[in-house]
Amino acid sequence: MSQSNTRVGDLTLPASENLTDKEDLLVMLTHTNGAPQVKLPAAITDAALYLLVDGAAAGKNVAVRPLDQNRNMRIRLKGTCNPGDTLVLAAIAEGDAGKVRALPAAAGTYRALLTAEETGVDGQLVKCRPNPLGLITVT
């Protein structure tokens, strides 16, 4: 069987940085010497494909949930959104790494990750569904 040793659902991985109190933010898979770890995104184009479910200090195990189109989830919102809006990573600023926002009208390249399923306001855990469309360039 070629699909042995695979998993469904939440994963337990070490944090490569302090992820204490960072639950409900998106994180990305990284590694140290080939050993998998997770961290907050450092750029709005990063492939942050996991939701942090249970955070911890650097080097400690955290629980992450892979983005799955068959399951909606709630993620911390920066700004506002409406149902059907494409959600991308929020600008990487103090305290905003891992949050999502509606696709801006401002020119730039953004990684489309989710679709909002409800109206959202700043700071809310907005209900959304993974829809990884990849990089979108707004001109």
mmCIF file of C-alpha atoms in Angstrom:
data_model
loop_
_atom_site.group_PDB
_atom_site.id
_atom_site.type_symbol
_atom_site.label_atom_id
_atom_site.label_comp_id
_atom_site.label_asym_id
_atom_site.label_seq_id
_atom_site.Cartn_x
_atom_site.Cartn_y
_atom_site.Cartn_z
ATOM 1 C CA MET A 1 0.000 0.000 0.000
ATOM 2 C CA SER A 2 1.523 3.300 -1.054
ATOM 3 C CA GLN A 3 -0.539 5.421 1.371
ATOM 4 C CA SER A 4 0.732 3.985 4.634
ATOM 5 C CA ASN A 5 1.963 6.213 7.465
ATOM 6 C CA THR A 6 -0.347 9.107 6.535
ATOM 7 C CA ARG A 7 -2.629 11.057 8.893
ATOM 8 C CA VAL A 8 -5.956 12.872 8.862
ATOM 9 C CA GLY A 9 -6.808 15.667 11.285
ATOM 10 C CA ASP A 10 -4.717 17.700 13.694
ATOM 11 C CA LEU A 11 -0.955 17.274 13.810
ATOM 12 C CA THR A 12 1.473 17.718 16.681
ATOM 13 C CA LEU A 13 4.678 19.478 15.641
ATOM 14 C CA PRO A 14 7.315 21.534 17.457
ATOM 15 C CA ALA A 15 7.156 25.323 17.280
ATOM 16 C CA SER A 16 10.231 26.989 15.771
ATOM 17 C CA GLU A 17 9.311 30.230 17.578
ATOM 18 C CA ASN A 18 7.152 31.248 20.516
ATOM 19 C CA LEU A 19 3.546 30.497 19.547
ATOM 20 C CA THR A 20 2.096 30.990 23.022
ATOM 21 C CA ASP A 21 -1.329 32.697 22.805
ATOM 22 C CA LYS A 22 -1.243 32.576 18.977
ATOM 23 C CA GLU A 23 -4.171 30.165 18.588
ATOM 24 C CA ASP A 24 -6.562 30.784 15.661
ATOM 25 C CA LEU A 25 -3.769 32.180 13.473
ATOM 26 C CA LEU A 26 -2.321 30.602 10.340
ATOM 27 C CA VAL A 27 1.138 29.067 10.522
ATOM 28 C CA MET A 28 3.444 27.516 7.973
ATOM 29 C CA LEU A 29 5.500 24.357 7.867
ATOM 30 C CA THR A 30 9.256 24.805 8.094
ATOM 31 C CA HIS A 31 12.170 22.704 9.338
ATOM 32 C CA THR A 32 15.429 22.697 11.223
ATOM 33 C CA ASN A 33 17.963 20.221 9.835
ATOM 34 C CA GLY A 34 15.121 18.335 8.141
ATOM 35 C CA ALA A 35 12.951 18.055 11.276
ATOM 36 C CA PRO A 36 9.489 19.574 10.687
ATOM 37 C CA GLN A 37 8.399 22.619 12.695
ATOM 38 C CA VAL A 38 5.810 25.378 12.368
ATOM 39 C CA LYS A 39 6.083 29.155 12.577
ATOM 40 C CA LEU A 40 4.104 32.292 11.789
ATOM 41 C CA PRO A 41 4.307 33.554 8.203
ATOM 42 C CA ALA A 42 6.960 36.168 7.504
ATOM 43 C CA ALA A 43 5.533 37.422 4.187
ATOM 44 C CA ILE A 44 2.029 37.822 2.753
ATOM 45 C CA THR A 45 2.936 35.339 0.020
ATOM 46 C CA ASP A 46 3.966 32.545 2.432
ATOM 47 C CA ALA A 47 2.118 29.241 2.186
ATOM 48 C CA ALA A 48 0.563 29.322 5.678
ATOM 49 C CA LEU A 49 -1.529 26.172 5.262
ATOM 50 C CA TYR A 50 -2.130 25.234 8.912
ATOM 51 C CA LEU A 51 -4.358 26.684 11.647
ATOM 52 C CA LEU A 52 -2.723 26.865 15.073
ATOM 53 C CA VAL A 53 -5.082 25.065 17.458
ATOM 54 C CA ASP A 54 -2.912 24.926 20.579
ATOM 55 C CA GLY A 55 0.188 27.128 20.879
ATOM 56 C CA ALA A 56 3.311 26.759 23.025
ATOM 57 C CA ALA A 57 6.817 28.137 23.512
ATOM 58 C CA ALA A 58 9.586 27.651 20.952
ATOM 59 C CA GLY A 59 10.765 24.043 20.865
ATOM 60 C CA LYS A 60 7.579 22.737 22.493
ATOM 61 C CA ASN A 61 4.887 20.787 20.663
ATOM 62 C CA VAL A 62 1.876 22.625 19.267
ATOM 63 C CA ALA A 63 -1.295 21.333 17.609
ATOM 64 C CA VAL A 64 -2.032 22.466 14.060
ATOM 65 C CA ARG A 65 -4.931 21.710 11.727
ATOM 66 C CA PRO A 66 -4.195 21.476 7.999
ATOM 67 C CA LEU A 67 -6.456 23.612 5.810
ATOM 68 C CA ASP A 68 -9.058 21.224 4.364
ATOM 69 C CA GLN A 69 -11.704 22.290 1.838
ATOM 70 C CA ASN A 70 -14.146 19.809 3.388
ATOM 71 C CA ARG A 71 -14.176 21.691 6.693
ATOM 72 C CA ASN A 72 -14.769 25.336 7.526
ATOM 73 C CA MET A 73 -12.854 26.965 10.377
ATOM 74 C CA ARG A 74 -12.541 30.223 12.271
ATOM 75 C CA ILE A 75 -9.461 32.404 11.826
ATOM 76 C CA ARG A 76 -8.595 35.797 13.343
ATOM 77 C CA LEU A 77 -9.581 38.594 10.925
ATOM 78 C CA LYS A 78 -7.790 41.890 10.293
ATOM 79 C CA GLY A 79 -10.210 44.487 8.924
ATOM 80 C CA THR A 80 -13.627 43.502 7.590
ATOM 81 C CA CYS A 81 -15.022 40.999 5.115
ATOM 82 C CA ASN A 82 -18.264 39.798 3.540
ATOM 83 C CA PRO A 83 -19.437 36.309 2.581
ATOM 84 C CA GLY A 84 -17.695 35.193 -0.597
ATOM 85 C CA ASP A 85 -14.663 37.452 -0.132
ATOM 86 C CA THR A 86 -11.314 35.896 -0.909
ATOM 87 C CA LEU A 87 -9.154 35.971 2.217
ATOM 88 C CA VAL A 88 -5.396 36.431 2.129
ATOM 89 C CA LEU A 89 -2.728 36.815 4.786
ATOM 90 C CA ALA A 90 -2.822 40.137 6.599
ATOM 91 C CA ALA A 91 0.151 42.443 6.180
ATOM 92 C CA ILE A 92 2.985 41.204 8.353
ATOM 93 C CA ALA A 93 3.038 43.793 11.120
ATOM 94 C CA GLU A 94 3.350 43.670 14.879
ATOM 95 C CA GLY A 95 0.677 41.256 16.105
ATOM 96 C CA ASP A 96 -0.880 40.626 12.672
ATOM 97 C CA ALA A 97 1.232 37.739 11.349
ATOM 98 C CA GLY A 98 -1.056 34.779 10.745
ATOM 99 C CA LYS A 99 -4.267 36.836 10.592
ATOM 100 C CA VAL A 100 -6.311 37.026 7.395
ATOM 101 C CA ARG A 101 -7.949 39.922 5.564
ATOM 102 C CA ALA A 102 -10.134 40.405 2.514
ATOM 103 C CA LEU A 103 -8.180 40.603 -0.739
ATOM 104 C CA PRO A 104 -7.140 44.269 -0.941
ATOM 105 C CA ALA A 105 -7.677 46.482 -3.983
ATOM 106 C CA ALA A 106 -4.108 47.801 -3.575
ATOM 107 C CA ALA A 107 -1.598 46.609 -6.158
ATOM 108 C CA GLY A 108 0.504 43.698 -4.997
ATOM 109 C CA THR A 109 0.840 39.942 -4.904
ATOM 110 C CA TYR A 110 -1.188 38.064 -2.302
ATOM 111 C CA ARG A 111 -1.665 34.376 -1.455
ATOM 112 C CA ALA A 112 -5.374 33.495 -1.618
ATOM 113 C CA LEU A 113 -6.077 30.921 1.080
ATOM 114 C CA LEU A 114 -9.743 31.023 2.103
ATOM 115 C CA THR A 115 -13.246 32.204 1.278
ATOM 116 C CA ALA A 116 -15.261 34.048 3.949
ATOM 117 C CA GLU A 117 -18.559 32.382 4.831
ATOM 118 C CA GLU A 118 -19.898 35.238 6.965
ATOM 119 C CA THR A 119 -19.607 38.976 7.491
ATOM 120 C CA GLY A 120 -16.596 39.752 9.672
ATOM 121 C CA VAL A 121 -15.248 42.662 11.693
ATOM 122 C CA ASP A 122 -11.728 43.418 12.879
ATOM 123 C CA GLY A 123 -10.483 40.947 15.489
ATOM 124 C CA GLN A 124 -13.314 38.468 14.965
ATOM 125 C CA LEU A 125 -12.789 34.751 14.485
ATOM 126 C CA VAL A 126 -14.384 34.729 11.041
ATOM 127 C CA LYS A 127 -15.894 31.548 9.657
ATOM 128 C CA CYS A 128 -14.207 30.658 6.390
ATOM 129 C CA ARG A 129 -13.454 27.707 4.143
ATOM 130 C CA PRO A 130 -10.064 26.835 2.705
ATOM 131 C CA ASN A 131 -9.847 27.705 -0.978
ATOM 132 C CA PRO A 132 -6.144 27.792 -1.807
ATOM 133 C CA LEU A 133 -6.156 29.576 -5.148
ATOM 134 C CA GLY A 134 -2.446 30.371 -4.975
ATOM 135 C CA LEU A 135 -0.846 33.721 -5.681
ATOM 136 C CA ILE A 136 -3.054 36.529 -6.983
ATOM 137 C CA THR A 137 -1.560 39.705 -8.429
ATOM 138 C CA VAL A 138 -3.649 42.857 -8.160
ATOM 139 C CA THR A 139 -2.644 45.593 -10.604
#
